[in-house]
Tab-separated table of C-alpha atoms and ligand atoms in Angstrom:
chain	number	residue	atom	x	y	z
A	27	MET	CA	21.918	19.718	-18.246
A	28	GLU	CA	19.696	22.724	-18.920
A	29	ASN	CA	19.059	21.889	-22.521
A	30	GLU	CA	15.841	22.576	-24.393
A	31	THR	CA	14.098	19.385	-23.393
A	32	ASN	CA	14.733	20.003	-19.709
A	33	ASN	CA	13.167	23.410	-19.829
A	34	ILE	CA	9.694	22.035	-19.250
A	35	GLN	CA	8.978	23.009	-15.672
A	36	ARG	CA	7.729	20.106	-13.570
A	37	LYS	CA	4.756	20.413	-11.253
A	38	ILE	CA	5.312	18.310	-8.159
A	39	ILE	CA	2.960	17.857	-5.222
A	40	HIS	CA	4.025	16.255	-1.947
A	41	ILE	CA	1.152	15.115	0.247
A	42	ASP	CA	1.635	14.167	3.890
A	43	MET	CA	-1.211	13.161	6.197
A	44	ASP	CA	-1.621	15.069	9.470
A	45	ALA	CA	-0.857	13.085	12.649
A	46	PHE	CA	-1.734	10.068	10.555
A	47	TYR	CA	-2.135	7.110	12.945
A	48	ALA	CA	-3.603	9.331	15.682
A	49	SER	CA	-6.093	10.938	13.260
A	50	VAL	CA	-7.292	7.528	12.071
A	51	GLU	CA	-7.835	6.522	15.712
A	52	GLN	CA	-9.731	9.741	16.470
A	53	ARG	CA	-11.876	9.237	13.397
A	54	ASP	CA	-12.738	5.629	14.254
A	55	ASN	CA	-13.137	6.184	18.017
A	56	PRO	CA	-15.204	9.320	18.708
A	57	GLU	CA	-14.258	9.187	22.408
A	58	TYR	CA	-10.679	10.110	21.427
A	59	ARG	CA	-11.667	13.256	19.501
A	60	GLY	CA	-10.352	16.495	20.936
A	61	LYS	CA	-8.174	14.488	23.338
A	62	ALA	CA	-4.453	14.113	23.810
A	63	ILE	CA	-3.756	10.617	22.493
A	64	VAL	CA	-0.636	8.796	21.427
A	65	VAL	CA	-0.432	5.701	19.267
A	66	GLY	CA	2.127	3.153	20.443
A	67	GLY	CA	4.049	3.067	23.677
A	68	SER	CA	2.659	1.659	26.886
A	69	PRO	CA	0.143	3.269	29.239
A	70	GLU	CA	2.129	2.616	32.403
A	71	GLY	CA	5.056	4.357	30.814
A	72	ARG	CA	6.913	1.065	31.243
A	73	GLY	CA	8.500	1.021	27.855
A	74	GLY	CA	8.100	1.533	24.174
A	75	VAL	CA	8.081	4.726	22.197
A	76	VAL	CA	5.362	6.942	20.821
A	77	ALA	CA	4.661	6.286	17.122
A	78	THR	CA	2.728	9.504	16.808
A	79	ALA	CA	0.736	11.967	18.905
A	80	SER	CA	-2.530	13.784	18.200
A	81	TYR	CA	-2.205	17.541	17.763
A	82	GLU	CA	-3.831	17.927	21.197
A	83	ALA	CA	-0.994	15.827	22.677
A	84	ARG	CA	1.645	17.765	20.749
A	85	LYS	CA	0.640	20.903	22.664
A	86	PHE	CA	2.222	19.242	25.688
A	87	GLY	CA	5.437	18.654	23.765
A	88	ILE	CA	4.791	14.975	23.010
A	89	ARG	CA	6.473	13.814	19.788
A	90	SER	CA	7.078	10.714	17.654
A	91	ALA	CA	9.825	8.397	18.936
A	92	MET	CA	9.563	9.797	22.475
A	93	PRO	CA	9.629	7.203	25.291
A	94	SER	CA	6.143	6.566	26.742
A	95	LYS	CA	7.419	7.483	30.178
A	96	ARG	CA	8.334	10.963	29.013
A	97	ALA	CA	4.966	11.384	27.277
A	98	LEU	CA	3.214	10.515	30.519
A	99	GLN	CA	5.314	13.049	32.441
A	100	LEU	CA	4.439	15.767	29.954
A	101	CYS	CA	0.724	14.971	30.026
A	102	PRO	CA	-0.559	12.617	32.749
A	103	GLU	CA	-4.016	12.416	31.094
A	104	VAL	CA	-2.648	11.260	27.753
A	105	ILE	CA	-4.449	8.212	26.324
A	106	PHE	CA	-2.283	5.407	24.923
A	107	VAL	CA	-3.818	3.673	21.911
A	108	ARG	CA	-2.655	0.359	20.507
A	109	PRO	CA	-1.731	0.659	16.814
A	110	ARG	CA	-4.040	-0.898	14.208
A	111	PHE	CA	-1.789	-1.151	11.201
A	112	ASP	CA	-4.473	-2.712	9.031
A	113	ALA	CA	-6.605	0.402	9.480
A	114	TYR	CA	-3.677	2.668	8.523
A	115	LYS	CA	-2.924	0.546	5.467
A	116	GLU	CA	-6.556	0.680	4.421
A	117	SER	CA	-6.621	4.495	4.652
A	118	SER	CA	-3.305	4.622	2.841
A	119	ARG	CA	-4.732	2.547	0.003
A	120	LYS	CA	-7.723	4.879	-0.294
A	121	ILE	CA	-5.529	7.976	-0.372
A	122	ARG	CA	-3.488	6.473	-3.193
A	123	GLU	CA	-6.685	5.723	-5.056
A	124	ILE	CA	-7.599	9.435	-4.803
A	125	PHE	CA	-4.151	10.421	-6.116
A	126	SER	CA	-4.579	8.083	-9.073
A	127	ARG	CA	-7.594	10.061	-10.290
A	128	TYR	CA	-5.195	12.873	-11.157
A	129	THR	CA	-1.964	11.160	-12.186
A	130	ASP	CA	-0.275	7.784	-12.492
A	131	LEU	CA	3.074	9.285	-11.515
A	132	ILE	CA	2.766	8.570	-7.793
A	133	GLU	CA	5.755	7.706	-5.605
A	134	PRO	CA	4.739	6.700	-2.083
A	135	LEU	CA	7.389	7.337	0.568
A	136	SER	CA	5.542	5.722	3.440
A	137	LEU	CA	1.957	4.883	4.345
A	138	ASP	CA	1.103	8.546	4.801
A	139	GLU	CA	3.083	10.467	2.191
A	140	ALA	CA	3.718	10.497	-1.515
A	141	PHE	CA	5.090	12.562	-4.369
A	142	LEU	CA	2.845	13.223	-7.341
A	143	ASP	CA	3.986	14.556	-10.695
A	144	VAL	CA	1.079	16.542	-12.136
A	145	THR	CA	2.952	18.276	-14.948
A	146	THR	CA	0.231	16.759	-17.056
A	147	ASP	CA	-2.837	15.531	-15.184
A	148	LYS	CA	-5.480	13.070	-16.261
A	149	LEU	CA	-8.359	15.535	-15.793
A	150	GLN	CA	-6.580	18.368	-17.609
A	151	ILE	CA	-6.985	20.710	-14.677
A	152	GLY	CA	-3.588	22.239	-15.329
A	153	SER	CA	-3.115	24.087	-12.053
A	154	ALA	CA	-1.149	22.074	-9.484
A	155	ILE	CA	-2.577	24.245	-6.707
A	156	GLU	CA	-6.107	23.418	-7.815
A	157	ILE	CA	-5.248	19.695	-7.981
A	158	ALA	CA	-3.799	19.791	-4.463
A	159	LYS	CA	-6.938	21.535	-3.195
A	160	GLN	CA	-9.151	18.905	-4.787
A	161	ILE	CA	-7.081	16.055	-3.377
A	162	LYS	CA	-7.218	17.541	0.119
A	163	GLN	CA	-10.988	17.988	-0.202
A	164	ALA	CA	-11.487	14.407	-1.433
A	165	ILE	CA	-9.435	13.090	1.503
A	166	LYS	CA	-11.640	15.126	3.853
A	167	ASP	CA	-14.916	14.066	2.258
A	168	GLU	CA	-14.115	10.406	1.714
A	169	LEU	CA	-11.807	9.573	4.612
A	170	GLN	CA	-12.628	12.262	7.200
A	171	LEU	CA	-8.910	12.968	7.505
A	172	THR	CA	-6.754	15.993	6.758
A	173	ALA	CA	-3.575	16.166	4.724
A	174	SER	CA	-0.988	18.857	4.058
A	175	ALA	CA	0.310	19.590	0.582
A	176	GLY	CA	3.519	21.134	-0.699
A	177	ILE	CA	3.625	22.262	-4.316
A	178	SER	CA	6.712	23.247	-6.231
A	179	VAL	CA	8.851	22.589	-9.267
A	180	ASN	CA	10.864	19.774	-7.699
A	181	LYS	CA	10.624	16.998	-5.131
A	182	PHE	CA	12.966	18.542	-2.617
A	183	VAL	CA	11.120	21.842	-2.253
A	184	ALA	CA	7.668	20.214	-2.427
A	185	LYS	CA	8.585	17.892	0.435
A	186	ILE	CA	9.796	20.699	2.673
A	187	ALA	CA	6.807	22.869	1.736
A	188	SER	CA	4.235	20.265	2.818
A	189	ASP	CA	5.579	20.510	6.364
A	190	LEU	CA	5.442	24.309	6.613
A	191	ASN	CA	1.765	24.881	7.347
A	192	LYS	CA	0.647	21.706	9.084
A	193	PRO	CA	-2.055	20.656	9.805
A	194	ASP	CA	-4.382	21.027	6.802
A	195	GLY	CA	-1.770	23.133	5.020
A	196	LEU	CA	-1.279	24.016	1.384
A	197	THR	CA	2.022	25.660	0.536
A	198	PHE	CA	3.089	26.711	-2.912
A	199	ILE	CA	6.673	27.673	-3.689
A	200	GLY	CA	6.608	28.857	-7.280
A	201	PRO	CA	9.474	28.778	-9.777
A	202	SER	CA	10.612	32.334	-9.086
A	203	ALA	CA	10.537	31.787	-5.308
A	204	VAL	CA	12.543	28.556	-5.201
A	205	GLU	CA	16.031	29.972	-5.090
A	206	GLU	CA	15.314	32.463	-2.314
A	207	PHE	CA	13.457	29.757	-0.401
A	208	MET	CA	16.512	27.515	-0.547
A	209	GLU	CA	18.849	30.329	0.518
A	210	LYS	CA	16.843	31.012	3.656
A	211	LEU	CA	16.374	27.364	4.575
A	212	PRO	CA	18.210	26.265	7.764
A	213	VAL	CA	20.471	23.285	7.037
A	214	GLU	CA	18.695	21.070	9.588
A	215	LYS	CA	15.503	21.416	7.547
A	216	PHE	CA	17.185	20.020	4.454
A	217	PHE	CA	15.459	16.743	3.738
A	218	GLY	CA	18.045	14.004	3.980
A	219	VAL	CA	20.500	15.962	6.120
A	220	GLY	CA	20.708	14.014	9.353
A	221	ARG	CA	21.646	15.435	12.722
A	222	VAL	CA	25.288	14.421	12.346
A	223	THR	CA	25.710	16.233	9.030
A	224	ALA	CA	23.783	19.274	10.276
A	225	ASP	CA	26.104	19.490	13.303
A	226	LYS	CA	29.128	19.201	11.060
A	227	MET	CA	27.799	21.986	8.843
A	228	LYS	CA	27.196	24.243	11.818
A	229	ARG	CA	30.694	23.654	13.122
A	230	MET	CA	31.871	24.838	9.706
A	231	GLY	CA	29.716	27.974	10.038
A	232	LEU	CA	27.178	26.729	7.513
A	233	HIS	CA	23.695	27.498	8.848
A	234	THR	CA	21.515	28.124	5.811
A	235	GLY	CA	21.279	27.382	2.114
A	236	ALA	CA	22.912	30.755	1.452
A	237	ASP	CA	25.972	29.661	3.453
A	238	LEU	CA	26.220	26.437	1.446
A	239	LYS	CA	25.915	28.420	-1.753
A	240	LYS	CA	29.166	30.242	-1.029
A	241	LEU	CA	31.113	26.987	-1.334
A	242	SER	CA	32.318	25.569	-4.623
A	243	GLU	CA	31.042	22.194	-5.786
A	244	GLN	CA	34.522	20.809	-5.222
A	245	ASP	CA	34.577	22.042	-1.606
A	246	LEU	CA	31.163	20.598	-0.912
A	247	ARG	CA	32.139	17.248	-2.391
A	248	GLN	CA	35.340	17.225	-0.391
A	249	HIS	CA	33.489	17.731	2.891
A	250	PHE	CA	30.281	15.809	2.253
A	251	GLY	CA	31.134	13.296	-0.467
A	252	LYS	CA	28.507	12.497	-3.059
A	253	ALA	CA	25.898	14.391	-1.036
A	254	GLY	CA	28.007	17.536	-1.503
A	255	GLY	CA	27.272	17.450	-5.217
A	256	PHE	CA	23.583	17.260	-4.392
A	257	TYR	CA	23.765	20.219	-1.990
A	258	TYR	CA	25.539	22.273	-4.657
A	259	LYS	CA	22.625	21.827	-7.024
A	260	ILE	CA	19.787	21.960	-4.570
A	261	VAL	CA	20.757	25.330	-3.086
A	262	ARG	CA	20.474	26.623	-6.641
A	263	GLY	CA	16.979	25.147	-6.850
A	264	ILE	CA	18.081	22.336	-9.143
A	265	ASP	CA	16.636	18.896	-8.415
A	266	THR	CA	16.024	16.840	-11.519
A	267	ARG	CA	14.945	13.635	-9.774
A	268	GLU	CA	11.835	12.177	-11.332
A	269	VAL	CA	8.813	10.912	-9.463
A	270	GLN	CA	9.260	7.148	-9.684
A	271	PRO	CA	5.977	5.272	-9.594
A	272	HIS	CA	7.136	1.683	-9.455
A	273	ARG	CA	9.989	1.864	-7.099
A	274	GLU	CA	10.549	-1.169	-4.996
A	275	THR	CA	13.057	-1.401	-2.226
A	276	LYS	CA	13.917	-4.682	-0.733
A	277	SER	CA	15.325	-3.743	2.644
A	278	LEU	CA	14.978	-1.155	5.366
A	279	GLY	CA	17.699	-0.457	7.865
A	280	ALA	CA	20.194	1.838	9.521
A	281	GLU	CA	23.896	1.803	10.199
A	282	ASP	CA	26.463	3.779	12.062
A	283	THR	CA	30.145	4.458	11.470
A	284	PHE	CA	31.885	5.107	14.756
A	285	ALA	CA	34.259	7.913	15.596
A	286	TYR	CA	36.386	5.342	17.464
A	287	ASP	CA	36.744	1.670	16.600
A	288	LEU	CA	34.829	-0.575	18.965
A	289	THR	CA	36.835	-3.204	20.833
A	290	THR	CA	34.556	-4.667	23.531
A	291	ILE	CA	31.368	-6.668	23.172
A	292	ASP	CA	29.633	-4.324	25.625
A	293	GLU	CA	30.343	-1.307	23.437
A	294	MET	CA	29.154	-3.210	20.387
A	295	ASN	CA	25.937	-4.323	22.060
A	296	ALA	CA	25.239	-0.775	23.219
A	297	GLU	CA	25.615	0.488	19.636
A	298	LEU	CA	23.443	-2.331	18.289
A	299	ASP	CA	20.788	-1.250	20.757
A	300	LYS	CA	20.754	2.292	19.355
A	301	ILE	CA	20.761	1.194	15.725
A	302	ALA	CA	17.985	-1.336	16.421
A	303	LYS	CA	15.826	1.463	17.840
A	304	THR	CA	16.246	3.522	14.674
A	305	VAL	CA	15.409	0.520	12.494
A	306	HIS	CA	12.393	-0.314	14.661
A	307	GLU	CA	11.057	3.258	14.325
A	308	ARG	CA	11.465	3.136	10.559
A	309	LEU	CA	9.633	-0.182	10.361
A	310	LEU	CA	6.744	1.320	12.320
A	311	LYS	CA	6.712	4.401	10.167
A	312	TYR	CA	6.452	2.323	7.001
A	313	GLY	CA	4.111	-0.217	8.547
A	314	LEU	CA	6.440	-3.090	7.715
A	315	LYS	CA	7.625	-6.390	9.103
A	316	GLY	CA	10.401	-8.473	7.595
A	317	ARG	CA	11.257	-12.143	7.739
A	318	THR	CA	15.026	-11.660	7.580
A	319	ILE	CA	17.261	-9.678	9.916
A	320	THR	CA	20.753	-8.856	8.653
A	321	LEU	CA	23.739	-7.633	10.616
A	322	LYS	CA	26.531	-5.861	8.762
A	323	ILE	CA	29.973	-5.426	10.249
A	324	LYS	CA	32.870	-3.437	8.877
A	325	TYR	CA	36.201	-3.925	10.610
A	326	SER	CA	38.906	-1.322	11.052
A	327	ASP	CA	40.810	-2.927	8.146
A	328	PHE	CA	37.678	-2.276	5.978
A	329	LYS	CA	36.869	-5.958	5.624
A	330	GLN	CA	33.095	-6.245	5.605
A	331	ILE	CA	30.871	-9.178	6.482
A	332	THR	CA	27.138	-9.750	6.816
A	333	ARG	CA	25.252	-12.365	8.825
A	334	ASN	CA	21.542	-12.945	8.705
A	335	GLN	CA	18.766	-14.912	10.269
A	336	SER	CA	15.312	-15.631	8.868
A	337	PHE	CA	12.076	-16.279	10.703
A	338	PRO	CA	8.993	-18.238	9.708
A	339	HIS	CA	6.861	-15.113	10.257
A	340	PRO	CA	7.596	-11.438	9.559
A	341	VAL	CA	8.921	-9.587	12.614
A	342	ASN	CA	9.326	-5.949	13.669
A	343	ALA	CA	9.625	-6.125	17.481
A	344	LEU	CA	12.510	-4.186	18.983
A	345	ASP	CA	13.519	-6.942	21.415
A	346	ILE	CA	13.709	-9.514	18.598
A	347	ILE	CA	15.866	-7.192	16.483
A	348	ILE	CA	18.222	-6.552	19.399
A	349	LYS	CA	18.457	-10.183	20.509
A	350	THR	CA	18.949	-11.513	16.988
A	351	THR	CA	21.652	-9.042	16.024
A	352	GLN	CA	23.503	-9.565	19.305
A	353	GLN	CA	23.488	-13.312	18.644
A	354	LEU	CA	24.624	-12.777	15.068
A	355	LEU	CA	27.439	-10.602	16.378
A	356	LEU	CA	28.522	-13.314	18.814
A	357	SER	CA	28.480	-15.878	16.007
A	358	THR	CA	31.244	-13.924	14.253
A	359	TYR	CA	33.664	-14.519	17.112
A	360	PRO	CA	36.516	-15.231	17.512
A	361	GLU	CA	37.248	-12.442	15.062
A	362	ASP	CA	39.921	-10.537	16.828
A	363	LYS	CA	39.338	-7.232	15.117
A	364	LYS	CA	38.179	-3.746	15.919
A	365	ILE	CA	34.834	-2.706	14.500
A	366	ARG	CA	34.340	0.517	12.581
A	367	LEU	CA	30.739	0.172	11.447
A	368	LEU	CA	27.627	-1.748	12.458
A	369	GLY	CA	24.406	-1.922	10.479
A	370	ILE	CA	21.048	-3.650	10.847
A	371	SER	CA	18.465	-4.201	8.152
A	372	LEU	CA	15.249	-6.121	7.660
A	373	SER	CA	14.167	-7.633	4.372
A	374	ASN	CA	11.776	-10.169	2.904
A	375	PHE	CA	8.728	-7.964	3.235
A	376	ASN	CA	5.288	-8.813	2.010
A	377	GLU	CA	4.838	-5.252	0.834
A	378	VAL	CA	5.680	-3.777	-2.505
A	379	THR	CA	5.750	-0.061	-1.857
A	380	LEU	CA	8.665	1.227	0.105
A	381	PRO	CA	10.758	4.326	0.305
A	382	PRO	CA	13.820	4.378	-1.906
A	383	GLU	CA	16.971	3.431	-0.087
A	384	ASN	CA	20.598	3.867	-0.842
A	385	LYS	CA	23.240	1.388	0.082
A	386	ASN	CA	23.510	2.864	3.561
A	387	GLY	CA	19.945	1.902	4.242
A	388	GLN	CA	18.903	5.513	4.432
A	389	LEU	CA	16.349	7.345	2.390
A	390	SER	CA	18.125	8.169	-0.772
A	391	LEU	CA	18.368	11.628	-2.218
A	392	PHE	CA	21.172	11.009	-4.585
A	393	ASP	CA	20.275	8.073	-6.796
A	394	ASP	CA	19.332	10.049	-9.812
A	395	MET	CA	21.709	12.941	-9.574
B	26	DCP	N1	5.630	6.964	12.694
B	26	DCP	C1	6.185	6.077	13.608
B	26	DCP	N2	7.378	6.381	14.232
B	26	DCP	C2	8.012	7.546	13.955
B	26	DCP	C3	7.482	8.446	13.020
B	26	DCP	C4	6.265	8.131	12.417
B	26	DCP	O1	5.611	5.032	13.862
B	26	DCP	N3	9.172	7.823	14.576
B	26	DCP	C5	4.333	6.635	12.047
B	26	DCP	C6	3.172	7.240	12.786
B	26	DCP	C7	2.779	8.432	11.965
B	26	DCP	C8	3.140	7.998	10.552
B	26	DCP	O2	4.269	7.135	10.718
B	26	DCP	O3	1.415	8.736	12.105
B	26	DCP	C9	3.463	9.145	9.632
B	26	DCP	O4	4.624	9.829	10.062
B	26	DCP	P1	4.765	11.397	9.982
B	26	DCP	O5	6.189	11.706	10.240
B	26	DCP	O6	4.156	11.929	8.726
B	26	DCP	O7	3.949	11.922	11.246
B	26	DCP	P2	2.397	12.204	11.422
B	26	DCP	O8	1.636	11.960	10.174
B	26	DCP	O9	1.919	11.432	12.599
B	26	DCP	O10	2.349	13.725	11.823
B	26	DCP	P3	2.546	15.023	10.888
B	26	DCP	O11	1.242	15.742	10.943
B	26	DCP	O12	3.641	15.794	11.528
B	26	DCP	O13	2.885	14.533	9.522
B	27	MG	MG1	2.278	12.792	8.352
C-alpha cells in the first residue's frame, strides 16, 4: 500500500467545540457565564441525564450522560438549562461555513466536530497549524465560542489530539511523532475502542499501543475480528481513511450481544432499557430525531428479524424509544426462542449530515481499511 502515490503526506485537522451546548448557553445568556451549568436533565434531579456541563460544572465532577440527580449531589448550586437545539444547529452551520473558507474536504461527525483535509487549502496557506489557528480565531471572533484542534497526518491521531489540551487547545502530532504517540497511547483512549473491548484488552495484558504492537496481525484479527486488522495498522501510525465530505448515514443506533442468551421478557426489557439510553444519548449528541424506530433481534440459532414502527413526527424521547421497542418485542411473540442480541435504531431523519455508521450502528472506523 505504500506505493509512490500514497507517499504524499496528508494534513488532517480535527476540530471539536469546547463544552458546546453549555458554551452556546453561556454566550447567549450572560447570567450563566462563569457559573456551573448543565444542559439537559431536570432541575429537581427527578430524571433525565446531563447532555453536557460547563467547564465550571466539570470542576465538581459533572459529566455528559450523568443522571441529573447525581449532578445535583455533586453541585447543589448547578443551574439546569433546557436545550435549544436550533441554536446549536445554527452555530454548527456557522462553524462549517468557516471551515469551508479553507477546504471543501469537510467531514462532520456531529454538530460540534469535524475532520478537515487541508493537504491543499483554498487560500494556499500551506501550514496546517496556521490554518487551525485561523479557524480557532474566526470561531472566537465570529461566534464568541472556543474550539480545540488536533492536527496530524491521519484522522485517528488528529481526533485523539484535539482532546488532549481542551479547552481552547491546539495539538500537533507531526509525522515523526506519530508512531511514538501511538505506542504510548492507553487502549481506552483509542477512538472506537469501547469499554468492553478495552476491558478485554486489559485482561489480555494489553494496556497501550506498544502492547498491541507486539501481536501479529493474525493474532489481533483472531481476538478482535476485523477491528484487529485496524489496530495492527493504527499502532504503526497507518490510517489511510480519507476525509469524506458527502457522507450520509441513514440510521443511528446501538446494539448489544449478550454473554448469556436471554430467556425472560423481564431480562429483555431491562436490556432494551439500557440500549435505549445509549441510543437516546447519541440522538442528543447529533441533534437528531427520527420518524422510524427499529428493533433488531438475533436469536440463539442466529436467525435475525427486525420490526419497526413509524411516527407522523420525528421523535427522540427516551420513554417513546423504550415503550415502542418493548411493544415491538411483544409483537414478535410467541417466538419460543432465546435471544442473543438486541438492537435499536432510529431512521428517517430530516438531516443530511451524520456520523458514519457501520452495520452495528456504531461509529465506523473500519469502512475504508
Ligand atoms: N452530547 C449529549 N450527550 C452526550 C454527549 C454529548 O447530548 N452523552 C451533546 C452535548 C455536547 C455536544 O453533544 O455539548 C458535543 O459533545 P462533546 O462530546 O464534544 O462534548 P462537549 O463539546 O460538550 O465538551 P468537550 O469540551 O469535552 O468537547
Ligand atoms: Mg465538544
